[in-house]
Amino acid sequence: NAGVTQTPKFQVLKTGQSMTLQCAQDMNHEYMSWYRQDPGMGLRLIHYSVGAGITDQGEVPNGYNVSRSTTEDFPLRLLSAAPSQTSVYFCASNAHGFPAKNIQYFGAGTRLSVL
Amino acid sequence: LAKTTQPISMDSYEGQEVNITCSHNNIATNDYITWYQQFPSQGPRFIIQGYKTKVTNEVASLFIPADRKSSTLSLPRVSLSDTAVYYCLVGDKNAGNMLTFGGGTRLMVKP
């Protein structure tokens, strides 16, 4: 049981490049979400999904796209990378219903640098 | 939108009990209070969750008064490995009731 798997672990991009951060979970969780964490700061919610085919914006969605075609996968796409997107990105999943939905399982993170 | 307020940082020594208090004055009736722990270079990890009174597990205790406007995470006899950031969270109604992480409390345990 791998839990939440994120790839890649590290990535360096040039300004203007695009890329996709992958996230997969094997716990059959309906909820998945993406957060970014800047140095010394808390996590900020980018996008989230409450089920396959359903996504919504979080606190900081600009510059990012998501889709949820399967329960297991929730990729995050950077459309045109900017230095302001240099951060650590965490993917998380959780079951639905109270109080289980408050127990999120996080991946190990993707460390992204945009030059 | 329920927000939480907790101290930015705390220092302690090995073997002491640490209490981290969080205020959530606008908590909704059906909201639970959830605490997470984050070590450097790792994703947050669920510690404990409660609705009212007291909850205890193998890691910590959570005390919630009757008005539920605050909560206190208690870590018994901390060790150096408890040095981490601790987050107090309640649901965010503006984001599908997803959890909103604030800045957390940076706990430094000294020898």
mmCIF file of C-alpha atoms in Angstrom:
data_model
loop_
_atom_site.group_PDB
_atom_site.id
_atom_site.type_symbol
_atom_site.label_atom_id
_atom_site.label_comp_id
_atom_site.label_asym_id
_atom_site.label_seq_id
_atom_site.Cartn_x
_atom_site.Cartn_y
_atom_site.Cartn_z
ATOM 1 C CA ASN A 1 0.000 0.000 0.000
ATOM 2 C CA ALA A 2 1.960 3.016 -1.280
ATOM 3 C CA GLY A 3 -0.444 5.741 -0.090
ATOM 4 C CA VAL A 4 0.062 9.002 -2.010
ATOM 5 C CA THR A 5 2.840 9.004 -4.603
ATOM 6 C CA GLN A 6 4.191 12.181 -6.174
ATOM 7 C CA THR A 7 6.551 12.434 -9.119
ATOM 8 C CA PRO A 8 9.009 13.906 -9.770
ATOM 9 C CA LYS A 9 10.646 14.639 -6.401
ATOM 10 C CA PHE A 10 12.719 17.500 -7.833
ATOM 11 C CA GLN A 11 12.352 19.627 -10.938
ATOM 12 C CA VAL A 12 14.073 22.685 -12.380
ATOM 13 C CA LEU A 13 12.270 24.661 -15.063
ATOM 14 C CA LYS A 14 13.006 27.744 -17.108
ATOM 15 C CA THR A 15 10.554 30.606 -17.115
ATOM 16 C CA GLY A 16 7.793 29.944 -19.623
ATOM 17 C CA GLN A 17 8.136 26.175 -19.679
ATOM 18 C CA SER A 18 5.186 23.957 -18.874
ATOM 19 C CA MET A 19 5.102 20.720 -16.951
ATOM 20 C CA THR A 20 2.828 18.330 -15.110
ATOM 21 C CA LEU A 21 3.271 17.218 -11.520
ATOM 22 C CA GLN A 22 1.893 13.738 -11.041
ATOM 23 C CA CYS A 23 -0.053 12.497 -8.022
ATOM 24 C CA ALA A 24 -1.528 9.056 -7.504
ATOM 25 C CA GLN A 25 -3.232 7.432 -4.506
ATOM 26 C CA ASP A 26 -4.165 3.808 -3.939
ATOM 27 C CA MET A 27 -6.544 4.242 -1.003
ATOM 28 C CA ASN A 28 -9.693 4.740 -3.118
ATOM 29 C CA HIS A 29 -10.138 8.206 -1.607
ATOM 30 C CA GLU A 30 -12.681 10.469 -3.231
ATOM 31 C CA TYR A 31 -11.012 13.741 -2.175
ATOM 32 C CA MET A 32 -7.661 14.882 -3.539
ATOM 33 C CA SER A 33 -5.957 18.249 -3.280
ATOM 34 C CA TRP A 34 -2.828 20.165 -4.193
ATOM 35 C CA TYR A 35 -1.002 22.555 -1.880
ATOM 36 C CA ARG A 36 2.081 24.694 -2.256
ATOM 37 C CA GLN A 37 4.414 25.578 0.568
ATOM 38 C CA ASP A 38 6.853 28.455 0.294
ATOM 39 C CA PRO A 39 9.902 28.560 2.599
ATOM 40 C CA GLY A 40 8.967 29.157 6.229
ATOM 41 C CA MET A 41 5.258 29.342 5.409
ATOM 42 C CA GLY A 42 2.189 27.193 5.861
ATOM 43 C CA LEU A 43 0.477 25.265 3.083
ATOM 44 C CA ARG A 44 -1.833 27.041 0.668
ATOM 45 C CA LEU A 45 -4.543 25.187 -1.220
ATOM 46 C CA ILE A 46 -4.243 25.413 -5.026
ATOM 47 C CA HIS A 47 -6.976 23.122 -6.369
ATOM 48 C CA TYR A 48 -8.994 20.272 -5.009
ATOM 49 C CA SER A 49 -11.316 17.525 -6.245
ATOM 50 C CA VAL A 50 -14.219 15.837 -4.505
ATOM 51 C CA GLY A 51 -14.429 13.014 -7.031
ATOM 52 C CA ALA A 52 -13.617 11.942 -10.575
ATOM 53 C CA GLY A 53 -14.646 14.641 -13.030
ATOM 54 C CA ILE A 54 -15.099 17.303 -10.321
ATOM 55 C CA THR A 55 -12.497 19.953 -9.523
ATOM 56 C CA ASP A 56 -12.572 23.347 -7.885
ATOM 57 C CA GLN A 57 -10.252 26.211 -7.073
ATOM 58 C CA GLY A 58 -8.575 26.782 -3.762
ATOM 59 C CA GLU A 59 -6.828 29.835 -2.366
ATOM 60 C CA VAL A 60 -4.104 30.258 -5.038
ATOM 61 C CA PRO A 61 -5.270 28.689 -8.343
ATOM 62 C CA ASN A 62 -3.794 31.140 -10.869
ATOM 63 C CA GLY A 63 -1.217 29.612 -13.199
ATOM 64 C CA TYR A 64 -2.283 26.038 -12.487
ATOM 65 C CA ASN A 65 -4.707 23.595 -14.077
ATOM 66 C CA VAL A 66 -6.006 20.282 -12.806
ATOM 67 C CA SER A 67 -8.180 17.450 -14.046
ATOM 68 C CA ARG A 68 -9.508 14.294 -12.382
ATOM 69 C CA SER A 69 -10.306 11.621 -14.927
ATOM 70 C CA THR A 70 -9.875 8.726 -12.473
ATOM 71 C CA THR A 71 -10.224 8.295 -8.734
ATOM 72 C CA GLU A 72 -6.538 7.451 -8.423
ATOM 73 C CA ASP A 73 -4.852 10.308 -10.287
ATOM 74 C CA PHE A 74 -4.869 14.073 -9.856
ATOM 75 C CA PRO A 75 -2.184 15.775 -11.985
ATOM 76 C CA LEU A 76 -1.277 19.447 -11.559
ATOM 77 C CA ARG A 77 -0.258 21.352 -14.671
ATOM 78 C CA LEU A 78 1.862 24.486 -14.713
ATOM 79 C CA LEU A 79 0.901 26.281 -17.904
ATOM 80 C CA SER A 80 3.797 28.752 -18.195
ATOM 81 C CA ALA A 81 6.191 28.527 -15.270
ATOM 82 C CA ALA A 82 7.180 31.709 -13.445
ATOM 83 C CA PRO A 83 9.815 32.256 -10.727
ATOM 84 C CA SER A 84 6.956 32.981 -8.286
ATOM 85 C CA GLN A 85 5.957 29.336 -8.636
ATOM 86 C CA THR A 86 9.189 28.138 -7.061
ATOM 87 C CA SER A 87 7.913 26.162 -4.096
ATOM 88 C CA VAL A 88 7.343 22.720 -2.644
ATOM 89 C CA TYR A 89 4.151 21.126 -3.904
ATOM 90 C CA PHE A 90 2.225 18.584 -1.856
ATOM 91 C CA CYS A 91 -0.586 16.356 -2.998
ATOM 92 C CA ALA A 92 -3.021 14.918 -0.467
ATOM 93 C CA SER A 93 -5.997 12.591 -0.413
ATOM 94 C CA ASN A 94 -8.735 11.871 2.086
ATOM 95 C CA ALA A 95 -11.968 9.977 2.416
ATOM 96 C CA HIS A 96 -15.316 11.769 2.326
ATOM 97 C CA GLY A 97 -17.681 12.327 5.213
ATOM 98 C CA PHE A 98 -17.068 13.734 8.656
ATOM 99 C CA PRO A 99 -14.753 13.363 10.393
ATOM 100 C CA ALA A 100 -12.725 11.187 7.996
ATOM 101 C CA LYS A 101 -12.381 13.978 5.460
ATOM 102 C CA ASN A 102 -10.230 15.943 7.889
ATOM 103 C CA ILE A 103 -7.614 13.171 7.915
ATOM 104 C CA GLN A 104 -5.495 13.908 4.878
ATOM 105 C CA TYR A 105 -2.668 11.712 3.672
ATOM 106 C CA PHE A 106 0.165 13.649 2.081
ATOM 107 C CA GLY A 107 2.744 12.704 -0.505
ATOM 108 C CA ALA A 108 6.458 13.361 -0.041
ATOM 109 C CA GLY A 109 6.325 16.534 -2.105
ATOM 110 C CA THR A 110 7.803 17.891 -5.339
ATOM 111 C CA ARG A 111 10.474 20.563 -5.006
ATOM 112 C CA LEU A 112 10.201 22.916 -7.978
ATOM 113 C CA SER A 113 12.610 25.663 -8.947
ATOM 114 C CA VAL A 114 11.782 28.055 -11.764
ATOM 115 C CA LEU A 115 14.752 30.011 -13.105
ATOM 116 C CA LEU B 1 -14.843 30.981 7.018
ATOM 117 C CA ALA B 2 -13.346 29.622 10.199
ATOM 118 C CA LYS B 3 -9.848 30.840 10.929
ATOM 119 C CA THR B 4 -7.417 29.641 13.512
ATOM 120 C CA THR B 5 -4.855 31.543 15.519
ATOM 121 C CA GLN B 6 -1.926 29.873 17.234
ATOM 122 C CA PRO B 7 1.475 31.015 18.518
ATOM 123 C CA ILE B 8 4.145 31.366 15.861
ATOM 124 C CA SER B 9 6.790 29.526 17.862
ATOM 125 C CA MET B 10 7.478 27.808 21.171
ATOM 126 C CA ASP B 11 10.580 26.473 22.863
ATOM 127 C CA SER B 12 10.722 23.574 25.280
ATOM 128 C CA TYR B 13 13.174 21.144 26.814
ATOM 129 C CA GLU B 14 13.314 17.388 26.600
ATOM 130 C CA GLY B 15 11.021 15.638 29.071
ATOM 131 C CA GLN B 16 8.667 18.592 29.509
ATOM 132 C CA GLU B 17 4.977 18.654 28.655
ATOM 133 C CA VAL B 18 4.128 21.075 25.855
ATOM 134 C CA ASN B 19 0.725 22.678 25.422
ATOM 135 C CA ILE B 20 -0.096 24.504 22.189
ATOM 136 C CA THR B 21 -3.319 26.495 22.237
ATOM 137 C CA CYS B 22 -5.327 27.388 19.152
ATOM 138 C CA SER B 23 -8.259 29.771 18.914
ATOM 139 C CA HIS B 24 -11.079 29.265 16.407
ATOM 140 C CA ASN B 25 -13.783 31.697 17.408
ATOM 141 C CA ASN B 26 -15.944 31.147 14.314
ATOM 142 C CA ILE B 27 -15.954 27.369 14.287
ATOM 143 C CA ALA B 28 -19.091 25.881 12.762
ATOM 144 C CA THR B 29 -21.405 23.630 14.723
ATOM 145 C CA ASN B 30 -20.443 20.526 12.764
ATOM 146 C CA ASP B 31 -16.725 21.269 12.497
ATOM 147 C CA TYR B 32 -14.065 19.061 14.011
ATOM 148 C CA ILE B 33 -10.703 20.376 15.198
ATOM 149 C CA THR B 34 -7.757 18.644 13.590
ATOM 150 C CA TRP B 35 -4.050 18.863 14.346
ATOM 151 C CA TYR B 36 -1.181 18.014 12.046
ATOM 152 C CA GLN B 37 2.583 17.737 12.523
ATOM 153 C CA GLN B 38 5.154 18.572 9.860
ATOM 154 C CA PHE B 39 8.847 17.731 9.965
ATOM 155 C CA PRO B 40 11.296 19.567 7.666
ATOM 156 C CA SER B 41 11.187 18.367 4.055
ATOM 157 C CA GLN B 42 8.131 16.182 4.690
ATOM 158 C CA GLY B 43 4.416 16.491 4.138
ATOM 159 C CA PRO B 44 2.147 17.123 7.134
ATOM 160 C CA ARG B 45 0.996 14.140 9.166
ATOM 161 C CA PHE B 46 -2.319 13.807 10.993
ATOM 162 C CA ILE B 47 -1.912 13.713 14.780
ATOM 163 C CA ILE B 48 -5.304 13.948 16.435
ATOM 164 C CA GLN B 49 -8.856 15.131 15.897
ATOM 165 C CA GLY B 50 -11.707 15.985 18.237
ATOM 166 C CA TYR B 51 -15.135 17.563 18.500
ATOM 167 C CA LYS B 52 -15.486 18.306 22.206
ATOM 168 C CA THR B 53 -14.057 17.534 25.650
ATOM 169 C CA LYS B 54 -10.900 15.414 25.555
ATOM 170 C CA VAL B 55 -9.366 13.044 23.063
ATOM 171 C CA THR B 56 -6.196 11.049 23.694
ATOM 172 C CA ASN B 57 -4.113 8.780 21.490
ATOM 173 C CA GLU B 58 -0.604 7.378 21.599
ATOM 174 C CA VAL B 59 0.895 10.657 20.381
ATOM 175 C CA ALA B 60 -1.003 13.485 22.063
ATOM 176 C CA SER B 61 -4.067 14.701 23.903
ATOM 177 C CA LEU B 62 -6.526 17.281 22.664
ATOM 178 C CA PHE B 63 -8.554 19.390 25.081
ATOM 179 C CA ILE B 64 -11.625 21.250 23.808
ATOM 180 C CA PRO B 65 -13.729 23.437 26.138
ATOM 181 C CA ALA B 66 -17.509 23.454 26.013
ATOM 182 C CA ASP B 67 -17.720 26.590 23.841
ATOM 183 C CA ARG B 68 -15.292 25.028 21.318
ATOM 184 C CA LYS B 69 -13.751 28.428 20.544
ATOM 185 C CA SER B 70 -10.299 27.134 21.361
ATOM 186 C CA SER B 71 -8.406 23.888 21.712
ATOM 187 C CA THR B 72 -5.130 22.782 23.283
ATOM 188 C CA LEU B 73 -2.793 20.165 21.915
ATOM 189 C CA SER B 74 -0.796 18.530 24.701
ATOM 190 C CA LEU B 75 2.424 16.632 23.985
ATOM 191 C CA PRO B 76 3.626 14.691 27.042
ATOM 192 C CA ARG B 77 7.339 14.460 27.785
ATOM 193 C CA VAL B 78 8.646 15.810 24.492
ATOM 194 C CA SER B 79 11.889 14.639 22.936
ATOM 195 C CA LEU B 80 14.176 16.212 20.355
ATOM 196 C CA SER B 81 12.309 14.326 17.636
ATOM 197 C CA ASP B 82 9.138 16.290 18.437
ATOM 198 C CA THR B 83 10.743 19.408 16.961
ATOM 199 C CA ALA B 84 8.343 20.249 14.137
ATOM 200 C CA VAL B 85 5.619 22.608 13.005
ATOM 201 C CA TYR B 86 2.167 21.916 14.446
ATOM 202 C CA TYR B 87 -0.964 23.034 12.615
ATOM 203 C CA CYS B 88 -4.442 23.500 14.059
ATOM 204 C CA LEU B 89 -7.196 23.294 11.423
ATOM 205 C CA VAL B 90 -10.930 23.529 10.986
ATOM 206 C CA GLY B 91 -12.925 23.279 7.766
ATOM 207 C CA ASP B 92 -12.976 26.149 5.246
ATOM 208 C CA LYS B 93 -16.498 26.607 3.918
ATOM 209 C CA ASN B 94 -15.184 28.699 1.024
ATOM 210 C CA ALA B 95 -13.174 25.743 -0.263
ATOM 211 C CA GLY B 96 -15.567 22.829 -0.104
ATOM 212 C CA ASN B 97 -14.859 22.556 3.587
ATOM 213 C CA MET B 98 -11.286 21.559 2.795
ATOM 214 C CA LEU B 99 -8.761 22.185 5.520
ATOM 215 C CA THR B 100 -6.923 25.497 5.509
ATOM 216 C CA PHE B 101 -3.392 25.449 6.861
ATOM 217 C CA GLY B 102 -2.220 28.615 8.570
ATOM 218 C CA GLY B 103 1.370 29.281 9.554
ATOM 219 C CA GLY B 104 1.362 26.740 12.371
ATOM 220 C CA THR B 105 3.428 26.731 15.567
ATOM 221 C CA ARG B 106 7.131 25.967 15.277
ATOM 222 C CA LEU B 107 8.092 23.899 18.294
ATOM 223 C CA MET B 108 11.774 23.692 19.121
ATOM 224 C CA VAL B 109 12.739 21.067 21.688
ATOM 225 C CA LYS B 110 16.137 21.638 23.264
ATOM 226 C CA PRO B 111 18.327 19.123 25.087
#
